[in-house]
PDB file of C-alpha atoms and ligand atoms in Angstrom:
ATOM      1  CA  UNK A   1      69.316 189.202 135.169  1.00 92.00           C
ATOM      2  CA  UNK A   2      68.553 189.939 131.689  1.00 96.00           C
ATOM      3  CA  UNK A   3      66.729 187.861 129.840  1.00 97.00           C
ATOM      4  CA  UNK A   4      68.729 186.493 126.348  1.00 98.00           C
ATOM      5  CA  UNK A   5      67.459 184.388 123.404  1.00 98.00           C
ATOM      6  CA  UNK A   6      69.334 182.575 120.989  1.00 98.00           C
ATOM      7  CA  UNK A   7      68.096 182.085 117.605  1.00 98.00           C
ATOM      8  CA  UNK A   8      70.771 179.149 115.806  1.00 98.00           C
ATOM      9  CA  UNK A   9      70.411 178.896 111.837  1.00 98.00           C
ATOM     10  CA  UNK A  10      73.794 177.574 111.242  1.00 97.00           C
ATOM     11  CA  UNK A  11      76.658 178.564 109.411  1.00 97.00           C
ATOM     12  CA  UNK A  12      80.686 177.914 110.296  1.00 97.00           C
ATOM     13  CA  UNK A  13      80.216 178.658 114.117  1.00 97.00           C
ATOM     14  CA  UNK A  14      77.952 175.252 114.522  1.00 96.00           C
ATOM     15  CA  UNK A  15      79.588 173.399 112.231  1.00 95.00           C
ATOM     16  CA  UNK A  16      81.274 169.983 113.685  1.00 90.00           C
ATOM     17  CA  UNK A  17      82.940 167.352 111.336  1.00 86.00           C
ATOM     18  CA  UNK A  18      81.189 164.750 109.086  1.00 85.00           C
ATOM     19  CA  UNK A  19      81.727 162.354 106.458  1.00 86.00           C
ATOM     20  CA  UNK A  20      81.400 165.218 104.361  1.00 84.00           C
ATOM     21  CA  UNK A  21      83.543 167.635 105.802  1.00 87.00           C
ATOM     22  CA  UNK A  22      82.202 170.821 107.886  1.00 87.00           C
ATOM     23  CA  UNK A  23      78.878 170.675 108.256  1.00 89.00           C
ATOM     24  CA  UNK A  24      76.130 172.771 110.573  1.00 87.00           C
ATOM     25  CA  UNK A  25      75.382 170.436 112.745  1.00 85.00           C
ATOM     26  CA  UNK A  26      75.376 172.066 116.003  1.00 93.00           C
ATOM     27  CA  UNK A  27      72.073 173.044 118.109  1.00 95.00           C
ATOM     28  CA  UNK A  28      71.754 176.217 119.544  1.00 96.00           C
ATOM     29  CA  UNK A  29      71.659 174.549 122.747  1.00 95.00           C
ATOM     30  CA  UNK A  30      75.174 172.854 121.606  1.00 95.00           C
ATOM     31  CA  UNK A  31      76.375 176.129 121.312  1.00 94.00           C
ATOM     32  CA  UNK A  32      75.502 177.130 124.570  1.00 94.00           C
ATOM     33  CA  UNK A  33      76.733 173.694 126.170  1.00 93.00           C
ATOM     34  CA  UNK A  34      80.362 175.140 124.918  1.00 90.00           C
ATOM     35  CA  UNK A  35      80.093 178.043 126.472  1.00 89.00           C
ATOM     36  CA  UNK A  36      79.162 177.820 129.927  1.00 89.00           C
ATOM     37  CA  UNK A  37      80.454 180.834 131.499  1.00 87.00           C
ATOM     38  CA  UNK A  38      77.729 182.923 129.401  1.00 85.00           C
ATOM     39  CA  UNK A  39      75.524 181.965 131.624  1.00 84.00           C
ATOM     40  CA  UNK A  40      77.180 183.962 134.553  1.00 87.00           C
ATOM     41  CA  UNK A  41      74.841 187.032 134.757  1.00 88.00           C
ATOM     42  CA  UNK A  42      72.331 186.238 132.083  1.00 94.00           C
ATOM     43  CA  UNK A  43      69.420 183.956 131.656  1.00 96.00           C
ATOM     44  CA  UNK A  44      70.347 182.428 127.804  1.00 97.00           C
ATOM     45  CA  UNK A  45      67.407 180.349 126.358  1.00 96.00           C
ATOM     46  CA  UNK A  46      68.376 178.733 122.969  1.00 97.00           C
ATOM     47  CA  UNK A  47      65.624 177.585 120.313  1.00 97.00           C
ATOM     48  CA  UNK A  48      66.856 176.323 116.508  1.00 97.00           C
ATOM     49  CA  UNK A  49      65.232 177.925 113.357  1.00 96.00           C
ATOM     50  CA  UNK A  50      67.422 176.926 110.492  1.00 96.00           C
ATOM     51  CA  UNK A  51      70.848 174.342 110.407  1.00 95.00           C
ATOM     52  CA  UNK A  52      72.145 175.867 106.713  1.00 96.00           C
ATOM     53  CA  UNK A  53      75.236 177.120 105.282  1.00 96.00           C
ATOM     54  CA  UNK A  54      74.257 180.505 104.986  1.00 97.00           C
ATOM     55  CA  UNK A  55      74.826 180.578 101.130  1.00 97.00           C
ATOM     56  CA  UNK A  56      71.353 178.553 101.156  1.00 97.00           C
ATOM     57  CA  UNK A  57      69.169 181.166 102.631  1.00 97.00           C
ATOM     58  CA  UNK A  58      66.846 182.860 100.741  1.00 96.00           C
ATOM     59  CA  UNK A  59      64.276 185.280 100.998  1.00 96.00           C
ATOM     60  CA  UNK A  60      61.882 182.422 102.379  1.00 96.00           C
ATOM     61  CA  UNK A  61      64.231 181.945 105.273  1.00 98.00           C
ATOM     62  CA  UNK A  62      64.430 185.914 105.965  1.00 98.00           C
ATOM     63  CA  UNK A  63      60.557 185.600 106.122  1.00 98.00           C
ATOM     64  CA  UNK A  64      60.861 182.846 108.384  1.00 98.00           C
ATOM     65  CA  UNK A  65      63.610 184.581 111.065  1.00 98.00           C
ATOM     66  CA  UNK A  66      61.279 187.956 111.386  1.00 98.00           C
ATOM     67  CA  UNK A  67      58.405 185.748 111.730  1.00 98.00           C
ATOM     68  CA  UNK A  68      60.170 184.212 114.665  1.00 98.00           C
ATOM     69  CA  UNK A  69      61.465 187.333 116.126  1.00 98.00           C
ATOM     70  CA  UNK A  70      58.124 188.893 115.841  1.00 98.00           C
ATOM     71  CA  UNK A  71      56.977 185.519 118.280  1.00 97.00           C
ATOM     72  CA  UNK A  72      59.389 186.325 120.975  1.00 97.00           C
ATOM     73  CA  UNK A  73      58.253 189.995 120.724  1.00 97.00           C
ATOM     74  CA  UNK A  74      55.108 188.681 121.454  1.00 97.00           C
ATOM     75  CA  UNK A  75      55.987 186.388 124.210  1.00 97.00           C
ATOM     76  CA  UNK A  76      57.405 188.911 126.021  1.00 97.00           C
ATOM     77  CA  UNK A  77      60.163 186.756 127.522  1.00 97.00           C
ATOM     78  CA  UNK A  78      63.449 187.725 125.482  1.00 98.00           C
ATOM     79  CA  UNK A  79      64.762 191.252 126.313  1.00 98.00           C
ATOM     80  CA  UNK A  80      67.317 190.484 123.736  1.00 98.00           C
ATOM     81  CA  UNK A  81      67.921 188.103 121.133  1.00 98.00           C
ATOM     82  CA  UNK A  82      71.576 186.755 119.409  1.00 98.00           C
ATOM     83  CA  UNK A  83      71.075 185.173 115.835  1.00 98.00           C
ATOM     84  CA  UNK A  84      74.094 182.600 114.969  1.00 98.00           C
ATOM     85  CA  UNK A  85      74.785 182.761 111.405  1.00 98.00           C
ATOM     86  CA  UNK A  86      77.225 181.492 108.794  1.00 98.00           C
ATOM     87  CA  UNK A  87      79.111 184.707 107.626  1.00 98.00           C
ATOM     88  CA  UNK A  88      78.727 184.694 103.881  1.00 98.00           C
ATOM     89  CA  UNK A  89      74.914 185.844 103.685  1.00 98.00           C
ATOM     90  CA  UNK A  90      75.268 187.347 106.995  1.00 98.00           C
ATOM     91  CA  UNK A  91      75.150 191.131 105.881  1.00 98.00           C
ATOM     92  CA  UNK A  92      72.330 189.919 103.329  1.00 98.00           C
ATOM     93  CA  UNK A  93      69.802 188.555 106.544  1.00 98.00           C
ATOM     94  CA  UNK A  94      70.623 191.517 108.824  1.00 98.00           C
ATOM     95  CA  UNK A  95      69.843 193.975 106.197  1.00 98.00           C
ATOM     96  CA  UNK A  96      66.831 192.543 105.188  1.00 98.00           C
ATOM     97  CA  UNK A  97      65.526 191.975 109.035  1.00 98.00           C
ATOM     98  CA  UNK A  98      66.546 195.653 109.488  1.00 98.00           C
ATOM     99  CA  UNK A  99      63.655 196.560 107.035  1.00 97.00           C
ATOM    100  CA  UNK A 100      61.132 193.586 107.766  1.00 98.00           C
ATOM    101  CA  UNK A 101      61.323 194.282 111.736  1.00 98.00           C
ATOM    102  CA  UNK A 102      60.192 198.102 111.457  1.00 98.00           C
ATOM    103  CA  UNK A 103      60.339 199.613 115.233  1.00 98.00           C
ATOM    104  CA  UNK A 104      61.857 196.433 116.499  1.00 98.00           C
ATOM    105  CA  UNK A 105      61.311 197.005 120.781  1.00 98.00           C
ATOM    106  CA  UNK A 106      64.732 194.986 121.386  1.00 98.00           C
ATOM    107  CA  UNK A 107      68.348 194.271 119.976  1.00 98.00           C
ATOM    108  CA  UNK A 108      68.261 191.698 117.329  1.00 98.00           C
ATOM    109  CA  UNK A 109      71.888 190.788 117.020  1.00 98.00           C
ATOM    110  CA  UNK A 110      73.471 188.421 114.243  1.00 98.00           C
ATOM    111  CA  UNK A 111      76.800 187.008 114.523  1.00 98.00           C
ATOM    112  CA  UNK A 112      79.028 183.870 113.747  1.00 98.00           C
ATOM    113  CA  UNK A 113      82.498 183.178 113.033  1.00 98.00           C
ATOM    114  CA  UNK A 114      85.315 182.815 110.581  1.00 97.00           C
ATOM    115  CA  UNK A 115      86.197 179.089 112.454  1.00 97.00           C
ATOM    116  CA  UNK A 116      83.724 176.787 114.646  1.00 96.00           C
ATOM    117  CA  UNK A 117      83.882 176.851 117.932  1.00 96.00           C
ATOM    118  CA  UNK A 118      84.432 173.460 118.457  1.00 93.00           C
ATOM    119  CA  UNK A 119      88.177 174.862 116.982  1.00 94.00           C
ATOM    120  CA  UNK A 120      90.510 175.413 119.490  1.00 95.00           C
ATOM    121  CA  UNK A 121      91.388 179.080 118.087  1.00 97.00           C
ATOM    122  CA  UNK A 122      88.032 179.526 116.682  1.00 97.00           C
ATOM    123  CA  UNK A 123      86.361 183.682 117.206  1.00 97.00           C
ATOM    124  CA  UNK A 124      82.946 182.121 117.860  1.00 97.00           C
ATOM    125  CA  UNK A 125      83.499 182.863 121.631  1.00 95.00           C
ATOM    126  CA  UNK A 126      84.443 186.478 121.295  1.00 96.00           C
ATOM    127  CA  UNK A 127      82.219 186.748 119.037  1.00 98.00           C
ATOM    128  CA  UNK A 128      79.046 185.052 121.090  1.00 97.00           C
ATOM    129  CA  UNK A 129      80.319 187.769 123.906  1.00 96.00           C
ATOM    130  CA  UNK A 130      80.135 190.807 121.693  1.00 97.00           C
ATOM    131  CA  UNK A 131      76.727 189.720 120.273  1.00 98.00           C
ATOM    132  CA  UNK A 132      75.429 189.250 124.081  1.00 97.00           C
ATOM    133  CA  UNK A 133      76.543 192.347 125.585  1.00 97.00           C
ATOM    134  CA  UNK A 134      74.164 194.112 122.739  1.00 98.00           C
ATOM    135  CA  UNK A 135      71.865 191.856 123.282  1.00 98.00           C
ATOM    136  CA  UNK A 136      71.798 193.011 126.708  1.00 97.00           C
ATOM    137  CA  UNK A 137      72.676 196.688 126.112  1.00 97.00           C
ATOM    138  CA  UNK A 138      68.650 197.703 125.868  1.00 97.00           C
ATOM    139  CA  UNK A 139      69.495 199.207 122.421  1.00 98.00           C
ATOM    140  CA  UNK A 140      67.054 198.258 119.929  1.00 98.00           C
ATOM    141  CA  UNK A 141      67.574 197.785 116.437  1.00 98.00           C
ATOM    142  CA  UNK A 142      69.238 194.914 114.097  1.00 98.00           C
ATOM    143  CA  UNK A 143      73.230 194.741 114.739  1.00 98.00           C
ATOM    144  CA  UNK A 144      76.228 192.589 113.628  1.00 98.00           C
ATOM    145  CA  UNK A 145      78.243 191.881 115.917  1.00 98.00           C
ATOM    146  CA  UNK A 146      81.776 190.476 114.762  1.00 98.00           C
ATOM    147  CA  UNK A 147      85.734 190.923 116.302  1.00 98.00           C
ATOM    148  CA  UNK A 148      84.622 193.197 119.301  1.00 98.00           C
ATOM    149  CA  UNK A 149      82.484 195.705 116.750  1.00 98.00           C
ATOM    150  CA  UNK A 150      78.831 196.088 116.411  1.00 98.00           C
ATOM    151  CA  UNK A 151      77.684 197.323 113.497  1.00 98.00           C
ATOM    152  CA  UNK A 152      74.298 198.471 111.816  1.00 98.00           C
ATOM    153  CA  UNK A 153      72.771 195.884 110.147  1.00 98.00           C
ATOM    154  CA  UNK A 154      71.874 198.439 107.178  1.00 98.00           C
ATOM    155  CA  UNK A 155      75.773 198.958 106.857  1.00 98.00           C
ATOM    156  CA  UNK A 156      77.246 195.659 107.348  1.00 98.00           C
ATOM    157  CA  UNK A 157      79.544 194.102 104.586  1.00 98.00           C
ATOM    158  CA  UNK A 158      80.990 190.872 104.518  1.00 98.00           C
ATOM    159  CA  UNK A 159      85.093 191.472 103.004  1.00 97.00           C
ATOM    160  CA  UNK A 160      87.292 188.963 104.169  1.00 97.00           C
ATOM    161  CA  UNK A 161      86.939 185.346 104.020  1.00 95.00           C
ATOM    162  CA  UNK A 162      89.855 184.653 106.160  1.00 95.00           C
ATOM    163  CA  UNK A 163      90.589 187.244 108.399  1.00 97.00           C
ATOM    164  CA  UNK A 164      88.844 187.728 111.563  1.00 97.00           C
ATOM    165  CA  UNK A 165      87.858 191.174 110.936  1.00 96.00           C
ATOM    166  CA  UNK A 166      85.292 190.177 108.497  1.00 98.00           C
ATOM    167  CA  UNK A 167      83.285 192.736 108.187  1.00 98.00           C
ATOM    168  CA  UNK A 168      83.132 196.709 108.086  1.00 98.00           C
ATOM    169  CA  UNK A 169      80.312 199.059 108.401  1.00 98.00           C
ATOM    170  CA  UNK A 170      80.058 201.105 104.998  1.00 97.00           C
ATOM    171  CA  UNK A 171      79.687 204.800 105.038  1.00 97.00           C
ATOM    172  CA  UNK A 172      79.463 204.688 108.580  1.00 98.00           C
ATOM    173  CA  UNK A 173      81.115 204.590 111.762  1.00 98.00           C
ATOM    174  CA  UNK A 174      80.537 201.159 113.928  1.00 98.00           C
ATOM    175  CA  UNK A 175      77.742 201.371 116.337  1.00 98.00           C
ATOM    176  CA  UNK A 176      79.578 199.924 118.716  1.00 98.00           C
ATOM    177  CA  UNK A 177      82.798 198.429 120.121  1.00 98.00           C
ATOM    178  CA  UNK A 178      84.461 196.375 122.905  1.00 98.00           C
ATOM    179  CA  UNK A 179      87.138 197.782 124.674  1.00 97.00           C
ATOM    180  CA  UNK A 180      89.231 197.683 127.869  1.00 97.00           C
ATOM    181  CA  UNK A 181      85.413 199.764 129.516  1.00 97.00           C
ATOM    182  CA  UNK A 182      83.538 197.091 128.101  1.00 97.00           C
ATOM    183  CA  UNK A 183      80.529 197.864 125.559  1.00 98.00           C
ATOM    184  CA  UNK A 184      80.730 201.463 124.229  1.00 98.00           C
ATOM    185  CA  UNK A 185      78.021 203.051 121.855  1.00 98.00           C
ATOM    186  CA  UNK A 186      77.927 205.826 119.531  1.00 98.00           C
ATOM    187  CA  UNK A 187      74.440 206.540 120.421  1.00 97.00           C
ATOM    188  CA  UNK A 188      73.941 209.225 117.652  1.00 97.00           C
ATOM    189  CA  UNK A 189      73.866 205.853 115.238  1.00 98.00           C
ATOM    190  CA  UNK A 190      71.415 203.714 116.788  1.00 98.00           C
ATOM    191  CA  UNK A 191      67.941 203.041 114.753  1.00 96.00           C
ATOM    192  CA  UNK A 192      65.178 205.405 116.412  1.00 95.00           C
ATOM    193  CA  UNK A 193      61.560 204.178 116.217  1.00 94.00           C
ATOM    194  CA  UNK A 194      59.243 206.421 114.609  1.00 95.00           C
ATOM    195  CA  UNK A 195      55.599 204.505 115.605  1.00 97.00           C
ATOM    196  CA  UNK A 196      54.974 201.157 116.856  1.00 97.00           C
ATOM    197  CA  UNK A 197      56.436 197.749 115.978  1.00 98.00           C
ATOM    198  CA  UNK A 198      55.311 195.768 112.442  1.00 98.00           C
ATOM    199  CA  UNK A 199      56.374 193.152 110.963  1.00 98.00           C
ATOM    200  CA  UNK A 200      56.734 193.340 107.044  1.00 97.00           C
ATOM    201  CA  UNK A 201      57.066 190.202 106.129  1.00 95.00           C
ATOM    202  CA  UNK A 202      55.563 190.388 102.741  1.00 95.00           C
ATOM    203  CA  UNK A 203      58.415 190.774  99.724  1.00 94.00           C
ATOM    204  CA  UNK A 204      58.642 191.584  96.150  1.00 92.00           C
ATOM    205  CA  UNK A 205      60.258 189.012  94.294  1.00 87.00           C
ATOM    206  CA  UNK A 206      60.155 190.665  91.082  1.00 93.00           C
ATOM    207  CA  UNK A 207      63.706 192.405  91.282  1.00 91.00           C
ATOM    208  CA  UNK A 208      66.511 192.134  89.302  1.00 95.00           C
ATOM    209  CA  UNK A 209      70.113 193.050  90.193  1.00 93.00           C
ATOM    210  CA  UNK A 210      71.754 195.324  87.562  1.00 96.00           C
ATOM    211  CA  UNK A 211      75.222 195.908  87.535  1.00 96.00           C
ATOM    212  CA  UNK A 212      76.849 198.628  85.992  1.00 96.00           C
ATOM    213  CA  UNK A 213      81.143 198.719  84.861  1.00 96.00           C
ATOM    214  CA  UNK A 214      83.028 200.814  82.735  1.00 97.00           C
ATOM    215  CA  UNK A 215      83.592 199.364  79.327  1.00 92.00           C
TER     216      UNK A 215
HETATM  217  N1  LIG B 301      79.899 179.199 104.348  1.00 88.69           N
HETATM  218  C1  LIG B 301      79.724 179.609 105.727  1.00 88.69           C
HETATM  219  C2  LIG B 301      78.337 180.226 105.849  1.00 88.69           C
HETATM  220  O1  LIG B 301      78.138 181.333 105.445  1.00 88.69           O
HETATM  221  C3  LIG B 301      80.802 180.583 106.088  1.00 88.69           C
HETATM  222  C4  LIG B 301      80.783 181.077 107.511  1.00 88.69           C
HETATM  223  O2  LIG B 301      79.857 180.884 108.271  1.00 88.69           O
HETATM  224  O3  LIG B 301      81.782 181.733 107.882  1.00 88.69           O
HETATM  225  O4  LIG B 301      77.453 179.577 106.348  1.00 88.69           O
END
């Protein structure tokens, strides 16, 4: 049975209704409690990091999640890991992970969705799949997982707020996809480790974004 972690920080997919509207507000092990058939062929451990909308992370909370990551690495136990995470900031986190976890041994794979799950025709579940099966696949390497696609986490862009294809891989071909086989992989794509594992958690604050337009 492979061995599954899943890392909550938030976002739309855990968020249940308050006095102030949607908030985060569901545990990892919530999520889990939802959706018990993921537990058919796969031993799924949850832990909580974060409860934020995802337009509150910052660097500090990138720091945090590799720190984290680099503990199960260390443990030994996971053999894969999903991260739940609201969808704005989403291509932001995975991104920065991609550079912080250098070598990474296993799939680090971040998802969420465009509706919670607690919503009747919410993507959270398909989406929860799709992250799992790459958790699973044995392919290492930081991956966004969204609407039966797996993308690299270098190449992942956030461009619909509404639509449940949320996200496209720039410049490249998705990873990966689900289809009527199940989990397919354009293995050309994946990250390749060049030396051993190492966490860079250390990062340069001093940068400023410039943006160039015509006029
Ligand atoms: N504002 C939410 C977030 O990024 C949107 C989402 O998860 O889809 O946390």
């Amino acid at each position: 049975m492979k061995k599954v972690l899943l890392l909550a920080t938030g976002g739309t997919i855990a968020c249940t209704h308050s006095e102030e509207g949607l908030t985060p507000g569901m545990s990892g092990d919530g999520i889990l409690e939802l959706l018990p058939e993921l537990r058919e062929g796969f031993a799924i451990e949850s832990r909580d990091i974060l409860n934020l909308d995802s337009s509150n992370i910052q660097p500090e909370e990138w720091q945090r999640i590799a720190e984290k990551v680099a503990e199960l690495i260390e443990e030994g136990w996971a053999e894969g890991v999903i991260l739940t995470h609201g969808t704005d900031t989403m291509a932001y986190t995975a991104s920065a992970l991609s550079f912080m976890l250098e070598n990474i041994p296993l799939p680090v794979v971040l998802t969420g969705s465009q509706l919670p799950l607690t919503d009747p025709l919410s993507d959270g579940l398909e989406n929860i799949r799709t992250a799992l099966a790459m958790a699973a696949s044995g392919h290492s390497g930081v991956f966004v997982a969204f609407n039966r696609q797996i993308l690299l986490g270098t190449r992942a862009v956030k461009v619909r707020t509404t639509n449940f294809q949320a996200f496209e891989s720039v410049n490249v071909k998705p990873v990966g996809w689900i289809d009527s086989r199940g989990l397919n992989i354009r293995e050309g794509l994946l990250p390749k480790a060049d030396g051993p594992f190492q966490l860079r958690s250390q990062l340069c604050k001093e940068v400023v974004l410039i943006k160039l337009i015509p006029g």
